[in-house]
Coordinates of C-alpha atoms and ligand atoms in Angstrom, one line a residue:
X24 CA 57.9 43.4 24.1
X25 CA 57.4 44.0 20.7
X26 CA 59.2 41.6 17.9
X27 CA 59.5 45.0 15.6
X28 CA 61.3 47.2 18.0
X29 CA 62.1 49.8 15.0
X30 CA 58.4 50.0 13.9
X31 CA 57.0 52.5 15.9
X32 CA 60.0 55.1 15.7
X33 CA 60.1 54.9 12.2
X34 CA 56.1 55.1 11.8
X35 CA 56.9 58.6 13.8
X36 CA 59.7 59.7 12.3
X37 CA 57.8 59.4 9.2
X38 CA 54.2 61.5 10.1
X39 CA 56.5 63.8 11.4
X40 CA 57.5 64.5 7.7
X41 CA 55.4 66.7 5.6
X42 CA 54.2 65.0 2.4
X43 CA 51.0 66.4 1.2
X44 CA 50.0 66.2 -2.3
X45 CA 48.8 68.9 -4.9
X46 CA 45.8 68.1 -7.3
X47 CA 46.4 71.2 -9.1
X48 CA 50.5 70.7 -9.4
X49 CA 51.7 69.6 -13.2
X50 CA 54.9 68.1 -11.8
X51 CA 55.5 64.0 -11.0
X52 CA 55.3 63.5 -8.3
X53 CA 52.7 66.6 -7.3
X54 CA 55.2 68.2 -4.5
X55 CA 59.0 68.4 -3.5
X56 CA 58.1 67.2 -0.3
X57 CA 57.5 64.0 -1.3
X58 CA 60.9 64.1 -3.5
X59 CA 62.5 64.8 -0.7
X60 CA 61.1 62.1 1.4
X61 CA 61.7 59.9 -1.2
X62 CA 65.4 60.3 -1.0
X63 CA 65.4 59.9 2.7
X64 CA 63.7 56.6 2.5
X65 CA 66.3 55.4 -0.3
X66 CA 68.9 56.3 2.1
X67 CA 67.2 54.3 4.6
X68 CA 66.6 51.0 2.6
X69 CA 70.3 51.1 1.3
X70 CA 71.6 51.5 5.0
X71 CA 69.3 48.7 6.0
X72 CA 71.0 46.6 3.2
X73 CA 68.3 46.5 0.8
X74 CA 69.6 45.5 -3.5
X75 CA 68.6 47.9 -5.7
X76 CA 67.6 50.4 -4.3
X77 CA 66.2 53.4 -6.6
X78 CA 64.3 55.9 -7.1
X79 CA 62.6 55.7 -10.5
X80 CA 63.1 58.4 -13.2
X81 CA 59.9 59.3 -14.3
X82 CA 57.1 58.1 -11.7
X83 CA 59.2 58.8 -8.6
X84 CA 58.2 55.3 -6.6
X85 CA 61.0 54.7 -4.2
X86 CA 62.0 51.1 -5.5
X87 CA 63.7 47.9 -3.7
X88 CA 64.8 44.7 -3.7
X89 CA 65.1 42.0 -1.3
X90 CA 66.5 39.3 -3.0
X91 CA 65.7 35.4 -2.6
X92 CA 67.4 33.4 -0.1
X93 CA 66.0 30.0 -1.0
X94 CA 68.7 27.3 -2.2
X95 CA 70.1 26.9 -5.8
X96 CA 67.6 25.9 -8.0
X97 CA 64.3 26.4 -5.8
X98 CA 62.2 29.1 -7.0
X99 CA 59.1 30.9 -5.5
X100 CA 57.0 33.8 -7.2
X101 CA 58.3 36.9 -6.7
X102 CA 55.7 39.1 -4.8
X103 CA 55.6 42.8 -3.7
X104 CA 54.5 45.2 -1.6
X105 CA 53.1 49.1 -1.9
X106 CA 52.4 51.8 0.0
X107 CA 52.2 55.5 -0.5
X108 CA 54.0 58.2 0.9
X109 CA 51.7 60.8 0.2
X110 CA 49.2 62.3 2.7
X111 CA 45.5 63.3 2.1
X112 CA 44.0 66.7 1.6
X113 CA 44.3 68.1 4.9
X114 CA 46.7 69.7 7.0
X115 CA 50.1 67.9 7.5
X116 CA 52.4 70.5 8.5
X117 CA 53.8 69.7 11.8
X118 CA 52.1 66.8 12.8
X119 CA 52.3 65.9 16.4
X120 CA 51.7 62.7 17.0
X121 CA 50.4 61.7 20.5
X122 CA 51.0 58.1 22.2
X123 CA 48.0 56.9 24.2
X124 CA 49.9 53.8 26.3
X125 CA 47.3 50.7 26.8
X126 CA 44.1 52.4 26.4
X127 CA 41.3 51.6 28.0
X128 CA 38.6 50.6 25.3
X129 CA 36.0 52.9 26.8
X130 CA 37.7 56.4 27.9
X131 CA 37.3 60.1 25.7
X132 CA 40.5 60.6 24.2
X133 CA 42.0 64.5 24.0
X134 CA 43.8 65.3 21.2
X135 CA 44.4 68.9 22.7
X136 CA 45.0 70.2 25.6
X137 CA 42.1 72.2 25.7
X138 CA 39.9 69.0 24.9
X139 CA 38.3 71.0 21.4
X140 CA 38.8 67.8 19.7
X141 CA 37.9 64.4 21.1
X142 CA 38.4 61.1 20.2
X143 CA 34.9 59.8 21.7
X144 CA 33.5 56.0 21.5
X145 CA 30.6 57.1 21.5
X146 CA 30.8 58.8 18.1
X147 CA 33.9 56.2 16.9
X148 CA 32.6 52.8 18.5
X149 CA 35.7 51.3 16.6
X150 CA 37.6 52.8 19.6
X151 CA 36.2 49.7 21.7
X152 CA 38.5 47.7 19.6
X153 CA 41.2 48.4 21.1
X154 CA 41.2 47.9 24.5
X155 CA 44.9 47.2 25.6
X156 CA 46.5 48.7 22.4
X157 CA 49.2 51.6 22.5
X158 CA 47.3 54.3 20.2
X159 CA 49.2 57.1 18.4
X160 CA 46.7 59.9 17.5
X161 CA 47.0 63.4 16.6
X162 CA 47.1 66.8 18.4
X163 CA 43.7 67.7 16.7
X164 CA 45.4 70.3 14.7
X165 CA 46.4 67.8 11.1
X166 CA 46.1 64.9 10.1
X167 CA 48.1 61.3 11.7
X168 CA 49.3 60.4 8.0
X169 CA 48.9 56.9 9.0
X170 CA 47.6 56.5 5.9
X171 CA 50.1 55.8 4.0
X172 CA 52.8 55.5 6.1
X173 CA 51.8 53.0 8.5
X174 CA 52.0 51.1 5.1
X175 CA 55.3 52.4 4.4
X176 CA 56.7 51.7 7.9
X177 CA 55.5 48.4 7.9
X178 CA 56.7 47.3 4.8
X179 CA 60.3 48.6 5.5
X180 CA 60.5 47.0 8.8
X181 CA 59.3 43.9 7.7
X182 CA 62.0 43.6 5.0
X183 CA 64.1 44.9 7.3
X184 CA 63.4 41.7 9.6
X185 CA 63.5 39.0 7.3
X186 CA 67.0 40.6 6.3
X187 CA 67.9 40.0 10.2
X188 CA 66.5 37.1 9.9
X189 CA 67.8 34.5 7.6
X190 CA 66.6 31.6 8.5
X191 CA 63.4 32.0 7.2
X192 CA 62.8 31.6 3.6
X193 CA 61.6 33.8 1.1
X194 CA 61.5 34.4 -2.5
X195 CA 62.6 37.9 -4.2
X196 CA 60.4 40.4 -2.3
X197 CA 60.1 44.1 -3.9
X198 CA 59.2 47.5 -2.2
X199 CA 57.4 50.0 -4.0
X200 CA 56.8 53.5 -2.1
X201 CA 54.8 55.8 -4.5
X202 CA 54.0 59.3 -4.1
X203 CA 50.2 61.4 -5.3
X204 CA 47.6 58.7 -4.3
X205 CA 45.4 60.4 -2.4
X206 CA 45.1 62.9 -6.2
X207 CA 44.6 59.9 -7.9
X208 CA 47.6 60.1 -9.8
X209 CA 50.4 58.3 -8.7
X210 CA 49.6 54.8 -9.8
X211 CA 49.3 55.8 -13.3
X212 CA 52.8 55.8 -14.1
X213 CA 54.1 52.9 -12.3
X214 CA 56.6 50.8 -14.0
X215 CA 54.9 47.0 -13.4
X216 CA 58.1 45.3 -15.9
X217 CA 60.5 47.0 -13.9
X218 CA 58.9 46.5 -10.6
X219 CA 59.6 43.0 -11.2
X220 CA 56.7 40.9 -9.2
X221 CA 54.0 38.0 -9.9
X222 CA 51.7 39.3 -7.8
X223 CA 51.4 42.0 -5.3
X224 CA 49.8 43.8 -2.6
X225 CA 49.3 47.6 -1.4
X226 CA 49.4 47.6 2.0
X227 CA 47.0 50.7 2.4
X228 CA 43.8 49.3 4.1
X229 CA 42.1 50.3 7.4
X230 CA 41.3 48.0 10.6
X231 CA 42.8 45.0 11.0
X232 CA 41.8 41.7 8.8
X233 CA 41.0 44.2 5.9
X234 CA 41.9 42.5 2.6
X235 CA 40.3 43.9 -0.6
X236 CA 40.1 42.8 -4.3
X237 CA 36.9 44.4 -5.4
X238 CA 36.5 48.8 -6.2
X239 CA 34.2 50.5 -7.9
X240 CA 34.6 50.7 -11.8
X241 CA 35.1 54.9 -12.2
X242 CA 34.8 57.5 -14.7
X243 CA 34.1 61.4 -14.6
X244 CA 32.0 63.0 -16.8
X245 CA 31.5 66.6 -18.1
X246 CA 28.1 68.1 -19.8
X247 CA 28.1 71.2 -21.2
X248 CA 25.4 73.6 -22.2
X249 CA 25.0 76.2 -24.6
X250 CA 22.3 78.4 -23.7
X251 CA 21.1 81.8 -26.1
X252 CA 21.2 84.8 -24.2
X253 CA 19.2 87.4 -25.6
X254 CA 17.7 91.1 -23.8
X255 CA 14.9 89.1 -20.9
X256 CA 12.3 92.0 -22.1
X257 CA 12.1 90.2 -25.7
X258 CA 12.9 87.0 -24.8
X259 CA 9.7 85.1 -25.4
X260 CA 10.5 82.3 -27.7
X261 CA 13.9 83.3 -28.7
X262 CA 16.2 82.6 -25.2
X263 CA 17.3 79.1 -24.2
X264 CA 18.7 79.4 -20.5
X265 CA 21.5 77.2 -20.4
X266 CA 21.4 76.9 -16.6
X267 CA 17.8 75.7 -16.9
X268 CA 18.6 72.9 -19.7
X269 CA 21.4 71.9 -16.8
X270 CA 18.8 71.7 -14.1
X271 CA 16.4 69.4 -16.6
X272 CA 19.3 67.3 -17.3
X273 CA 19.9 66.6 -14.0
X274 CA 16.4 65.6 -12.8
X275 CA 16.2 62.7 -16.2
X276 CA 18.4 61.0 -14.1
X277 CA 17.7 58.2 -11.4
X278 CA 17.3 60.0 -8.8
X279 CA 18.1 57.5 -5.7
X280 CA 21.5 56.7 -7.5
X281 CA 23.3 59.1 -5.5
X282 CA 26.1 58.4 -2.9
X283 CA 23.7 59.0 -0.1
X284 CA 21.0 56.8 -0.7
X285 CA 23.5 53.6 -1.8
X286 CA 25.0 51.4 -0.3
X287 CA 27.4 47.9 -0.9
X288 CA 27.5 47.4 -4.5
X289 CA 24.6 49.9 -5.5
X290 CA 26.7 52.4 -8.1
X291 CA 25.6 56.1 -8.2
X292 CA 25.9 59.2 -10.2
X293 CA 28.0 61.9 -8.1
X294 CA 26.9 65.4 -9.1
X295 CA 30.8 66.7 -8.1
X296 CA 29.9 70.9 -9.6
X297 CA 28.0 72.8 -11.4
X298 CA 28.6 75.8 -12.8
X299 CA 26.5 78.1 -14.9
X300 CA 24.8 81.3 -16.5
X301 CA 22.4 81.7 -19.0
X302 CA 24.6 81.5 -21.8
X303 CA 26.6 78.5 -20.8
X304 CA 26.3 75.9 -18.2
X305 CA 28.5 72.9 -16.9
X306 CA 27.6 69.8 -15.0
X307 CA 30.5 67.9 -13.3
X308 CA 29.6 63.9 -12.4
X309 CA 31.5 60.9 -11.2
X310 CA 29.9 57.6 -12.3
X311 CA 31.0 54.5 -9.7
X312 CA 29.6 51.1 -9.8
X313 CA 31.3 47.5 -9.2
X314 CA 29.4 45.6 -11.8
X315 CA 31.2 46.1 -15.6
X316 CA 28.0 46.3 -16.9
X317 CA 25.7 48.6 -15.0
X318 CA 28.9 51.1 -15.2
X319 CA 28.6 51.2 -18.9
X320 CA 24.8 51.2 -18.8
X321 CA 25.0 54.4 -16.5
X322 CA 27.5 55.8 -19.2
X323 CA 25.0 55.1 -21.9
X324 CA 22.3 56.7 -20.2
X325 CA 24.3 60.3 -19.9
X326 CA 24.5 60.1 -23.4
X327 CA 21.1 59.4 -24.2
X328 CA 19.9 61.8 -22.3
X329 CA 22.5 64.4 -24.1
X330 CA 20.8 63.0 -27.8
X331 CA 17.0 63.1 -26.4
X332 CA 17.5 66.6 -25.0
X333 CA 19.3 67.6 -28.7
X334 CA 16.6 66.1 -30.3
X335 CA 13.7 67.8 -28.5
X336 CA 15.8 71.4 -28.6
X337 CA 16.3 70.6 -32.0
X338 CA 19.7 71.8 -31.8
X339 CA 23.1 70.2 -30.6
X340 CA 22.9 72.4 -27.2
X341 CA 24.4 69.4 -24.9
X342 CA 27.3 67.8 -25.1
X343 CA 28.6 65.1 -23.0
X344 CA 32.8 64.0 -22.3
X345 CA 33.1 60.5 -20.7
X346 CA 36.2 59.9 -19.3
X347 CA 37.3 56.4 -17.2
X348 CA 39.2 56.5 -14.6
X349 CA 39.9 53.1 -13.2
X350 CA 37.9 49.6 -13.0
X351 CA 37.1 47.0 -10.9
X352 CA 40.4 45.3 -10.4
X353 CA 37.9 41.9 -9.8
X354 CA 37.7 41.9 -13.2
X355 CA 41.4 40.8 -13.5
X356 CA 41.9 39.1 -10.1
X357 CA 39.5 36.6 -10.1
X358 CA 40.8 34.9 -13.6
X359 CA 43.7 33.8 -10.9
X360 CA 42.7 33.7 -7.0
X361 CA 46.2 32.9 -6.1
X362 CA 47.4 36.4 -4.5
X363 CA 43.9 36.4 -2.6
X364 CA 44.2 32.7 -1.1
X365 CA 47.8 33.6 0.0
X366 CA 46.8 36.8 1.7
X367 CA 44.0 34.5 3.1
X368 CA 45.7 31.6 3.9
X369 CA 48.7 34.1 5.9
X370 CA 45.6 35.6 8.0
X371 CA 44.4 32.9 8.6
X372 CA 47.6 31.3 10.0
X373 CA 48.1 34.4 12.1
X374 CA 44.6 34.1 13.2
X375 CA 43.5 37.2 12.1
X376 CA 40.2 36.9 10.9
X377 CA 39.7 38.3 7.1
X378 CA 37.9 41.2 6.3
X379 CA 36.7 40.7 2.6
X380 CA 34.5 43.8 1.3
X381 CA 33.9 45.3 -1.8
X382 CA 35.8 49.3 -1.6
X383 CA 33.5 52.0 -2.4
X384 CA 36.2 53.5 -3.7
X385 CA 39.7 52.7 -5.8
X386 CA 42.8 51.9 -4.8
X387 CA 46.4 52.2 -6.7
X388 CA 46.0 48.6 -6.8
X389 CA 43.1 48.6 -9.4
X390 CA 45.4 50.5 -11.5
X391 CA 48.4 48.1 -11.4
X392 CA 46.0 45.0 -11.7
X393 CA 44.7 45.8 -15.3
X394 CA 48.6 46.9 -16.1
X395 CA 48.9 43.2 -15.3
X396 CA 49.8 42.5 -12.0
X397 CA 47.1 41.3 -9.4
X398 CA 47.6 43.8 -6.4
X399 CA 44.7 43.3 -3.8
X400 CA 44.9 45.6 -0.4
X401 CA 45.7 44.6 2.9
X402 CA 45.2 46.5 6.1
X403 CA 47.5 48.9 7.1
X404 CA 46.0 49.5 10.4
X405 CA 44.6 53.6 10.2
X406 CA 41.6 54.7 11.6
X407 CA 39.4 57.7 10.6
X408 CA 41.9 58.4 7.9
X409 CA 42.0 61.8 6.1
X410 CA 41.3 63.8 8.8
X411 CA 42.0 65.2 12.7
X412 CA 40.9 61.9 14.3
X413 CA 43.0 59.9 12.4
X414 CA 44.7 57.2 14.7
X415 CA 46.7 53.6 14.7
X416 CA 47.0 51.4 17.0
X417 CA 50.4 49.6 17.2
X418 CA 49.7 46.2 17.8
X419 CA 47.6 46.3 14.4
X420 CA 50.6 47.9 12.3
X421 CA 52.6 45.0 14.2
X422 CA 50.4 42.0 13.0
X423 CA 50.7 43.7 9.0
X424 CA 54.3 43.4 9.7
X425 CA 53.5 40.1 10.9
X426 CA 51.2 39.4 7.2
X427 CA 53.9 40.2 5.2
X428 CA 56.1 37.9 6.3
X429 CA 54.0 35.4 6.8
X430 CA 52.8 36.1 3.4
X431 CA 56.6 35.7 2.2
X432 CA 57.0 32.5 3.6
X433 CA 53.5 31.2 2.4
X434 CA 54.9 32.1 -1.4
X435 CA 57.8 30.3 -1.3
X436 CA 56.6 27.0 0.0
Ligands
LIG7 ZN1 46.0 55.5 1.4

């Protein structure tokens, strides 16, 4: 029997809830969805006994306390947890969420009844991994939403334990539940001096053992072209085709830094759009690298490729806008190792074995790190995340409720 009997109800009572985001929304947070969940989780953490429960003002993050229980005068750092209740770009109306009772490790999993969609070892050898484990999956018609809310179940029930559970010691825990991660969004407006924390963790990661302190460094960049368009008859020496100055643009730059010939730390150049006539073009790019320094070299490059291609048109036809978007949150965590070696040091004591990676990606913990708190990620347990074949297993959303704990009592020894 499981020691978190309320963890997978409220994992599925969750899913069940539809919180997509919206990129193009102007509102905070994206969707009344997720305002709506919000409330019903604040109702749920002040019925579980939770101090301070709120729901911030202006960025929308569902906010708790769980306050110390250590004797008079013994203090601990004060350490939280985040997750996101937001749901990826996919469909997450009526999710469905099928139980697949100790699987076998090896057997083709149907997500509907007519078997369209499979979850296959063979094409998602991670399956193996869980030979014994209760899966929940999806009917093959939305997404699972595990991502975030295995995070957001676990975190609630662990809280919810150690409230049960007084006899073991902890400092002041908080509980952040934001909304508009998956847009990118959510973690720009978080409140760190009234979140209240020395260090702190999203609990957001995939497969079990997953702890993560290093993402890419990020930024987005437009380049624009001005073209002259003039009658293609008597155009010899007079028309400049923007679309063509795009095109040359594009091939000055390295071509095997692209997402699909990197790997590990290797940054690329993302060619996201393009967009263009003869009288005006546009080139859309995401920049990503993990070292501080190659980012800004790549940066430097778009823009001297914008001044040699001026200079050669002898005219100010390209422009570039360089915009960051986040950074390596390594940068900031490893002046201080402390919140790694405690996640560690808790795995470790729960012998799970840590998974320590760099992220080809971001979290909404390299955000809060450079606003001054060190917020690594730990596993939340999700598998194929974004997508029809997400899945969990339940034993791995058991052991993160099992890491925060373990990582509460760790911090207050
Ligand atoms: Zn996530």
């Amino acid at each position: 029997m499981s020691n978190y009997p309320g963890l997978t109800d409220r994992f599925l009572k969750y899913v069940k809830v539809e919180t997509r985001s919206d990129e193009n929304s102007t509102t905070i947070p994206s969707t009344k969805s997720q305002v709506e969940f919000a409330k019903q989780l604040a109702a749920e953490l002040k019925e579980l006994g939770l101090s301070n429960v709120r729901i911030h003002p202006t960025n929308g993050y569902v906010l708790a306390t769980l306050p110390s229980n250590l004797e008079a005068g013994k203090s601990a750092k004060k350490v939280g947890f985040i997750s996101h209740m937001d749901t990826a770009d996919f469909n997450a109306k009526n999710v469905n969420p099928q139980i697949v009772d100790n699987y076998d490790g090896q057997s083709v999993i149907k997500l509907d009844e007519a078997g369209e969609y499979v979850l296959d070892p063979a094409e998602f050898p991670n399956l193996k991994n869980y030979q014994g484990h209760t899966l929940i999956t999806t009917d093959g018609t939305t997404l699972l939403g595990a991502d975030d809310k295995a995070g957001v179940a676990e975190i609630i029930t662990a809280f919810a334990y150690l409230l049960k559970h007084p006899e073991i010691k902890h400092g002041t825990l908080q509980l952040g539940i934001g909304p508009d991660e998956e847009i990118g969004t959510g973690a720009d407006h978080f409140d760190v001096a009234d979140f209240d924390a020395d260090l702190a963790y999203t609990v957001d990661g995939g497969p079990l053992g997953e702890l993560e302190y290093e993402t890419f460094n990020a930024a987005q960049a437009e380049i624009s072209f001005t073209g002259k368009n003039v009658h293609p008859g008597t155009a010899k020496g007079v028309m400049v085709n923007a679309s063509l100055l795009a095109m040359d643009f594009q091939s000055r730059l390295p071509q095997d830094q692209v997402p699909e010939l990197t790997a590990g730390r290797e940054g690329f150049f993302l060619l996201l759009s393009v967009e263009g006539n003869v009288e005006e073009a546009k080139l859309t790019y995401i920049i990503r690298d993990h070292d501080r320094q190659k980012f800004e070299a790549k940066k430097a490059l778009l823009n001297d490729i914008v001044a040699e291609m001026n200079q050669e048109l002898g005219q100010k036809r390209v422009r570039a806008e360089v915009r960051d978007q986040y950074y390596n949150m390594r940068e900031v965590i490893e002046k201080d190792m402390t919140v790694v070696d405690l996640a560690k040091e808790a795995m470790e004591n729960l012998d799970i074995k840590p998974l320590i990676f760099p992220v080809r990606g971001g979290t909404d913990g390299s955000k809060i790190s450079f606003m001054g708190l060190p917020t690594p990620n730990l596993f939340a347990g999700g598998e194929n995340m974004h997508g029809r074949y997400e899945y969990v297993s339940v034993q791995v959303m058991e052991k993160a409720v099992d890491l925060i704990i373990e990582i509460a009592k760790l911090a207050a020894k």
